[in-house]
Amino acid sequence: VVNEKIYLFYADDLEFIHQDLDEDEFLEVKKLSTNTVEELINNNQLKDGKSIIAFELYKQKKNGK
């Protein structure tokens, strides 16, 4: 039984200002083009299901669906 909940949010025109991470938290932010993400998925380099679903929902939102 899986009871994990995931919330996805769509936002655009954002500006990176800073990170406020915990002392033991490490997070690298990267900006990737849509084509690059497609290539990563197609080449099996991006395998995380949550990320792939979020990307597909992003594409639908950007295309007005």
PDB file of N, CA and C in Angstrom:
ATOM      1  N   VAL A   1       0.855  -1.181   0.000  1.00  0.00           N
ATOM      2  CA  VAL A   1       0.000   0.000   0.000  1.00  0.00           C
ATOM      3  C   VAL A   1       0.895   1.236   0.000  1.00  0.00           C
ATOM      4  N   VAL A   2       0.592   2.130  -0.899  1.00  0.00           N
ATOM      5  CA  VAL A   2       1.328   3.385  -0.989  1.00  0.00           C
ATOM      6  C   VAL A   2       0.372   4.517  -0.646  1.00  0.00           C
ATOM      7  N   ASN A   3       0.764   5.361   0.280  1.00  0.00           N
ATOM      8  CA  ASN A   3      -0.107   6.473   0.660  1.00  0.00           C
ATOM      9  C   ASN A   3       0.605   7.825   0.526  1.00  0.00           C
ATOM     10  N   GLU A   4       1.616   7.849  -0.316  1.00  0.00           N
ATOM     11  CA  GLU A   4       2.373   9.080  -0.528  1.00  0.00           C
ATOM     12  C   GLU A   4       1.536  10.081  -1.328  1.00  0.00           C
ATOM     13  N   LYS A   5       1.578  11.333  -0.920  1.00  0.00           N
ATOM     14  CA  LYS A   5       0.903  12.397  -1.651  1.00  0.00           C
ATOM     15  C   LYS A   5       1.960  13.325  -2.235  1.00  0.00           C
ATOM     16  N   ILE A   6       1.721  13.722  -3.464  1.00  0.00           N
ATOM     17  CA  ILE A   6       2.637  14.629  -4.143  1.00  0.00           C
ATOM     18  C   ILE A   6       1.821  15.801  -4.658  1.00  0.00           C
ATOM     19  N   TYR A   7       2.307  16.996  -4.428  1.00  0.00           N
ATOM     20  CA  TYR A   7       1.643  18.196  -4.915  1.00  0.00           C
ATOM     21  C   TYR A   7       2.543  18.838  -5.963  1.00  0.00           C
ATOM     22  N   LEU A   8       1.980  19.107  -7.116  1.00  0.00           N
ATOM     23  CA  LEU A   8       2.714  19.769  -8.187  1.00  0.00           C
ATOM     24  C   LEU A   8       2.161  21.166  -8.368  1.00  0.00           C
ATOM     25  N   PHE A   9       3.049  22.118  -8.555  1.00  0.00           N
ATOM     26  CA  PHE A   9       2.645  23.504  -8.759  1.00  0.00           C
ATOM     27  C   PHE A   9       3.266  23.998 -10.053  1.00  0.00           C
ATOM     28  N   TYR A  10       2.509  24.762 -10.799  1.00  0.00           N
ATOM     29  CA  TYR A  10       3.008  25.363 -12.036  1.00  0.00           C
ATOM     30  C   TYR A  10       3.218  26.855 -11.808  1.00  0.00           C
ATOM     31  N   ALA A  11       4.380  27.332 -12.212  1.00  0.00           N
ATOM     32  CA  ALA A  11       4.668  28.764 -12.131  1.00  0.00           C
ATOM     33  C   ALA A  11       5.638  29.099 -13.252  1.00  0.00           C
ATOM     34  N   ASP A  12       5.527  30.315 -13.772  1.00  0.00           N
ATOM     35  CA  ASP A  12       6.492  30.741 -14.779  1.00  0.00           C
ATOM     36  C   ASP A  12       6.920  32.173 -14.504  1.00  0.00           C
ATOM     37  N   ASP A  13       7.870  32.628 -15.284  1.00  0.00           N
ATOM     38  CA  ASP A  13       8.447  33.964 -15.102  1.00  0.00           C
ATOM     39  C   ASP A  13       8.998  34.160 -13.692  1.00  0.00           C
ATOM     40  N   LEU A  14       9.659  33.141 -13.178  1.00  0.00           N
ATOM     41  CA  LEU A  14      10.242  33.211 -11.843  1.00  0.00           C
ATOM     42  C   LEU A  14      11.687  33.675 -11.922  1.00  0.00           C
ATOM     43  N   GLU A  15      12.165  34.218 -10.837  1.00  0.00           N
ATOM     44  CA  GLU A  15      13.546  34.681 -10.758  1.00  0.00           C
ATOM     45  C   GLU A  15      14.196  34.055  -9.529  1.00  0.00           C
ATOM     46  N   PHE A  16      15.327  33.381  -9.738  1.00  0.00           N
ATOM     47  CA  PHE A  16      16.057  32.772  -8.624  1.00  0.00           C
ATOM     48  C   PHE A  16      16.736  33.872  -7.822  1.00  0.00           C
ATOM     49  N   ILE A  17      16.502  33.897  -6.528  1.00  0.00           N
ATOM     50  CA  ILE A  17      17.101  34.916  -5.666  1.00  0.00           C
ATOM     51  C   ILE A  17      18.148  34.289  -4.748  1.00  0.00           C
ATOM     52  N   HIS A  18      17.751  33.306  -3.954  1.00  0.00           N
ATOM     53  CA  HIS A  18      18.705  32.622  -3.088  1.00  0.00           C
ATOM     54  C   HIS A  18      18.073  31.348  -2.531  1.00  0.00           C
ATOM     55  N   GLN A  19      18.895  30.546  -1.888  1.00  0.00           N
ATOM     56  CA  GLN A  19      18.433  29.337  -1.221  1.00  0.00           C
ATOM     57  C   GLN A  19      18.640  29.499   0.277  1.00  0.00           C
ATOM     58  N   ASP A  20      17.730  28.966   1.039  1.00  0.00           N
ATOM     59  CA  ASP A  20      17.846  28.967   2.498  1.00  0.00           C
ATOM     60  C   ASP A  20      17.800  27.515   2.958  1.00  0.00           C
ATOM     61  N   LEU A  21      18.907  26.807   2.747  1.00  0.00           N
ATOM     62  CA  LEU A  21      18.960  25.375   3.019  1.00  0.00           C
ATOM     63  C   LEU A  21      19.392  25.098   4.453  1.00  0.00           C
ATOM     64  N   ASP A  22      18.971  23.947   4.950  1.00  0.00           N
ATOM     65  CA  ASP A  22      19.460  23.487   6.233  1.00  0.00           C
ATOM     66  C   ASP A  22      20.950  23.162   6.110  1.00  0.00           C
ATOM     67  N   GLU A  23      21.630  23.117   7.223  1.00  0.00           N
ATOM     68  CA  GLU A  23      23.070  22.881   7.259  1.00  0.00           C
ATOM     69  C   GLU A  23      23.465  21.564   6.579  1.00  0.00           C
ATOM     70  N   ASP A  24      22.616  20.536   6.672  1.00  0.00           N
ATOM     71  CA  ASP A  24      22.922  19.229   6.090  1.00  0.00           C
ATOM     72  C   ASP A  24      22.165  18.979   4.778  1.00  0.00           C
ATOM     73  N   GLU A  25      21.621  20.022   4.195  1.00  0.00           N
ATOM     74  CA  GLU A  25      20.827  19.901   2.975  1.00  0.00           C
ATOM     75  C   GLU A  25      21.631  20.417   1.779  1.00  0.00           C
ATOM     76  N   PHE A  26      21.634  19.648   0.707  1.00  0.00           N
ATOM     77  CA  PHE A  26      22.365  20.015  -0.495  1.00  0.00           C
ATOM     78  C   PHE A  26      21.416  19.932  -1.678  1.00  0.00           C
ATOM     79  N   LEU A  27      21.294  21.021  -2.390  1.00  0.00           N
ATOM     80  CA  LEU A  27      20.374  21.094  -3.512  1.00  0.00           C
ATOM     81  C   LEU A  27      21.004  21.942  -4.608  1.00  0.00           C
ATOM     82  N   GLU A  28      21.075  21.377  -5.806  1.00  0.00           N
ATOM     83  CA  GLU A  28      21.624  22.108  -6.945  1.00  0.00           C
ATOM     84  C   GLU A  28      20.482  22.427  -7.907  1.00  0.00           C
ATOM     85  N   VAL A  29      20.292  23.690  -8.206  1.00  0.00           N
ATOM     86  CA  VAL A  29      19.240  24.126  -9.118  1.00  0.00           C
ATOM     87  C   VAL A  29      19.839  24.270 -10.505  1.00  0.00           C
ATOM     88  N   LYS A  30      19.187  23.649 -11.490  1.00  0.00           N
ATOM     89  CA  LYS A  30      19.642  23.745 -12.871  1.00  0.00           C
ATOM     90  C   LYS A  30      18.470  24.167 -13.742  1.00  0.00           C
ATOM     91  N   LYS A  31      18.737  25.009 -14.697  1.00  0.00           N
ATOM     92  CA  LYS A  31      17.733  25.412 -15.670  1.00  0.00           C
ATOM     93  C   LYS A  31      17.993  24.616 -16.945  1.00  0.00           C
ATOM     94  N   LEU A  32      16.996  23.817 -17.369  1.00  0.00           N
ATOM     95  CA  LEU A  32      17.137  22.981 -18.549  1.00  0.00           C
ATOM     96  C   LEU A  32      16.074  23.347 -19.571  1.00  0.00           C
ATOM     97  N   SER A  33      16.431  23.265 -20.832  1.00  0.00           N
ATOM     98  CA  SER A  33      15.454  23.510 -21.887  1.00  0.00           C
ATOM     99  C   SER A  33      14.508  22.309 -21.985  1.00  0.00           C
ATOM    100  N   THR A  34      13.360  22.547 -22.580  1.00  0.00           N
ATOM    101  CA  THR A  34      12.393  21.467 -22.794  1.00  0.00           C
ATOM    102  C   THR A  34      13.031  20.357 -23.618  1.00  0.00           C
ATOM    103  N   ASN A  35      13.779  20.725 -24.642  1.00  0.00           N
ATOM    104  CA  ASN A  35      14.432  19.718 -25.490  1.00  0.00           C
ATOM    105  C   ASN A  35      15.435  18.876 -24.707  1.00  0.00           C
ATOM    106  N   THR A  36      16.160  19.502 -23.807  1.00  0.00           N
ATOM    107  CA  THR A  36      17.135  18.770 -22.995  1.00  0.00           C
ATOM    108  C   THR A  36      16.438  17.763 -22.093  1.00  0.00           C
ATOM    109  N   VAL A  37      15.339  18.163 -21.474  1.00  0.00           N
ATOM    110  CA  VAL A  37      14.600  17.238 -20.605  1.00  0.00           C
ATOM    111  C   VAL A  37      14.050  16.073 -21.433  1.00  0.00           C
ATOM    112  N   GLU A  38      13.521  16.378 -22.621  1.00  0.00           N
ATOM    113  CA  GLU A  38      13.020  15.315 -23.517  1.00  0.00           C
ATOM    114  C   GLU A  38      14.149  14.323 -23.829  1.00  0.00           C
ATOM    115  N   GLU A  39      15.332  14.829 -24.141  1.00  0.00           N
ATOM    116  CA  GLU A  39      16.479  13.968 -24.440  1.00  0.00           C
ATOM    117  C   GLU A  39      16.857  13.105 -23.241  1.00  0.00           C
ATOM    118  N   LEU A  40      16.861  13.698 -22.051  1.00  0.00           N
ATOM    119  CA  LEU A  40      17.200  12.941 -20.839  1.00  0.00           C
ATOM    120  C   LEU A  40      16.206  11.802 -20.612  1.00  0.00           C
ATOM    121  N   ILE A  41      14.924  12.077 -20.838  1.00  0.00           N
ATOM    122  CA  ILE A  41      13.899  11.038 -20.677  1.00  0.00           C
ATOM    123  C   ILE A  41      14.080   9.961 -21.741  1.00  0.00           C
ATOM    124  N   ASN A  42      14.224  10.379 -22.999  1.00  0.00           N
ATOM    125  CA  ASN A  42      14.354   9.425 -24.103  1.00  0.00           C
ATOM    126  C   ASN A  42      15.608   8.577 -24.015  1.00  0.00           C
ATOM    127  N   ASN A  43      16.675   9.126 -23.429  1.00  0.00           N
ATOM    128  CA  ASN A  43      17.932   8.384 -23.274  1.00  0.00           C
ATOM    129  C   ASN A  43      18.003   7.635 -21.951  1.00  0.00           C
ATOM    130  N   ASN A  44      16.881   7.600 -21.238  1.00  0.00           N
ATOM    131  CA  ASN A  44      16.794   6.880 -19.961  1.00  0.00           C
ATOM    132  C   ASN A  44      17.758   7.425 -18.911  1.00  0.00           C
ATOM    133  N   GLN A  45      18.077   8.722 -19.015  1.00  0.00           N
ATOM    134  CA  GLN A  45      18.941   9.361 -18.029  1.00  0.00           C
ATOM    135  C   GLN A  45      18.108  10.023 -16.932  1.00  0.00           C
ATOM    136  N   LEU A  46      16.866  10.342 -17.243  1.00  0.00           N
ATOM    137  CA  LEU A  46      15.915  10.846 -16.247  1.00  0.00           C
ATOM    138  C   LEU A  46      14.877   9.759 -16.074  1.00  0.00           C
ATOM    139  N   LYS A  47      14.935   9.066 -14.940  1.00  0.00           N
ATOM    140  CA  LYS A  47      14.118   7.875 -14.722  1.00  0.00           C
ATOM    141  C   LYS A  47      13.063   8.060 -13.641  1.00  0.00           C
ATOM    142  N   ASP A  48      13.151   9.166 -12.910  1.00  0.00           N
ATOM    143  CA  ASP A  48      12.254   9.390 -11.785  1.00  0.00           C
ATOM    144  C   ASP A  48      10.837   9.656 -12.284  1.00  0.00           C
ATOM    145  N   GLY A  49       9.912   8.785 -11.912  1.00  0.00           N
ATOM    146  CA  GLY A  49       8.531   8.883 -12.375  1.00  0.00           C
ATOM    147  C   GLY A  49       7.857  10.190 -12.004  1.00  0.00           C
ATOM    148  N   LYS A  50       8.113  10.686 -10.810  1.00  0.00           N
ATOM    149  CA  LYS A  50       7.496  11.945 -10.371  1.00  0.00           C
ATOM    150  C   LYS A  50       7.963  13.103 -11.243  1.00  0.00           C
ATOM    151  N   SER A  51       9.231  13.120 -11.568  1.00  0.00           N
ATOM    152  CA  SER A  51       9.761  14.191 -12.413  1.00  0.00           C
ATOM    153  C   SER A  51       9.201  14.106 -13.826  1.00  0.00           C
ATOM    154  N   ILE A  52       9.084  12.904 -14.356  1.00  0.00           N
ATOM    155  CA  ILE A  52       8.560  12.722 -15.707  1.00  0.00           C
ATOM    156  C   ILE A  52       7.092  13.140 -15.768  1.00  0.00           C
ATOM    157  N   ILE A  53       6.308  12.766 -14.778  1.00  0.00           N
ATOM    158  CA  ILE A  53       4.901  13.173 -14.739  1.00  0.00           C
ATOM    159  C   ILE A  53       4.791  14.692 -14.618  1.00  0.00           C
ATOM    160  N   ALA A  54       5.609  15.288 -13.766  1.00  0.00           N
ATOM    161  CA  ALA A  54       5.588  16.743 -13.612  1.00  0.00           C
ATOM    162  C   ALA A  54       5.937  17.417 -14.936  1.00  0.00           C
ATOM    163  N   PHE A  55       6.899  16.871 -15.664  1.00  0.00           N
ATOM    164  CA  PHE A  55       7.302  17.445 -16.947  1.00  0.00           C
ATOM    165  C   PHE A  55       6.170  17.321 -17.969  1.00  0.00           C
ATOM    166  N   GLU A  56       5.503  16.191 -18.007  1.00  0.00           N
ATOM    167  CA  GLU A  56       4.388  16.007 -18.941  1.00  0.00           C
ATOM    168  C   GLU A  56       3.239  16.970 -18.617  1.00  0.00           C
ATOM    169  N   LEU A  57       2.953  17.163 -17.348  1.00  0.00           N
ATOM    170  CA  LEU A  57       1.917  18.121 -16.959  1.00  0.00           C
ATOM    171  C   LEU A  57       2.329  19.546 -17.322  1.00  0.00           C
ATOM    172  N   TYR A  58       3.606  19.854 -17.173  1.00  0.00           N
ATOM    173  CA  TYR A  58       4.132  21.162 -17.576  1.00  0.00           C
ATOM    174  C   TYR A  58       3.894  21.393 -19.065  1.00  0.00           C
ATOM    175  N   LYS A  59       4.209  20.390 -19.890  1.00  0.00           N
ATOM    176  CA  LYS A  59       4.030  20.533 -21.337  1.00  0.00           C
ATOM    177  C   LYS A  59       2.553  20.761 -21.683  1.00  0.00           C
ATOM    178  N   GLN A  60       1.663  20.052 -21.007  1.00  0.00           N
ATOM    179  CA  GLN A  60       0.232  20.260 -21.248  1.00  0.00           C
ATOM    180  C   GLN A  60      -0.187  21.677 -20.888  1.00  0.00           C
ATOM    181  N   LYS A  61       0.295  22.163 -19.762  1.00  0.00           N
ATOM    182  CA  LYS A  61      -0.049  23.512 -19.312  1.00  0.00           C
ATOM    183  C   LYS A  61       0.483  24.549 -20.294  1.00  0.00           C
ATOM    184  N   LYS A  62       1.710  24.385 -20.751  1.00  0.00           N
ATOM    185  CA  LYS A  62       2.306  25.322 -21.688  1.00  0.00           C
ATOM    186  C   LYS A  62       1.579  25.313 -23.037  1.00  0.00           C
ATOM    187  N   ASN A  63       1.005  24.168 -23.396  1.00  0.00           N
ATOM    188  CA  ASN A  63       0.289  24.049 -24.671  1.00  0.00           C
ATOM    189  C   ASN A  63      -1.193  24.374 -24.546  1.00  0.00           C
ATOM    190  N   GLY A  64      -1.604  24.842 -23.374  1.00  0.00           N
ATOM    191  CA  GLY A  64      -2.982  25.260 -23.173  1.00  0.00           C
ATOM    192  C   GLY A  64      -3.994  24.134 -23.076  1.00  0.00           C
ATOM    193  N   LYS A  65      -3.553  22.948 -22.701  1.00  0.00           N
ATOM    194  CA  LYS A  65      -4.477  21.800 -22.590  1.00  0.00           C
ATOM    195  C   LYS A  65      -4.969  21.651 -21.183  1.00  0.00           C
TER     196      LYS A  65
END
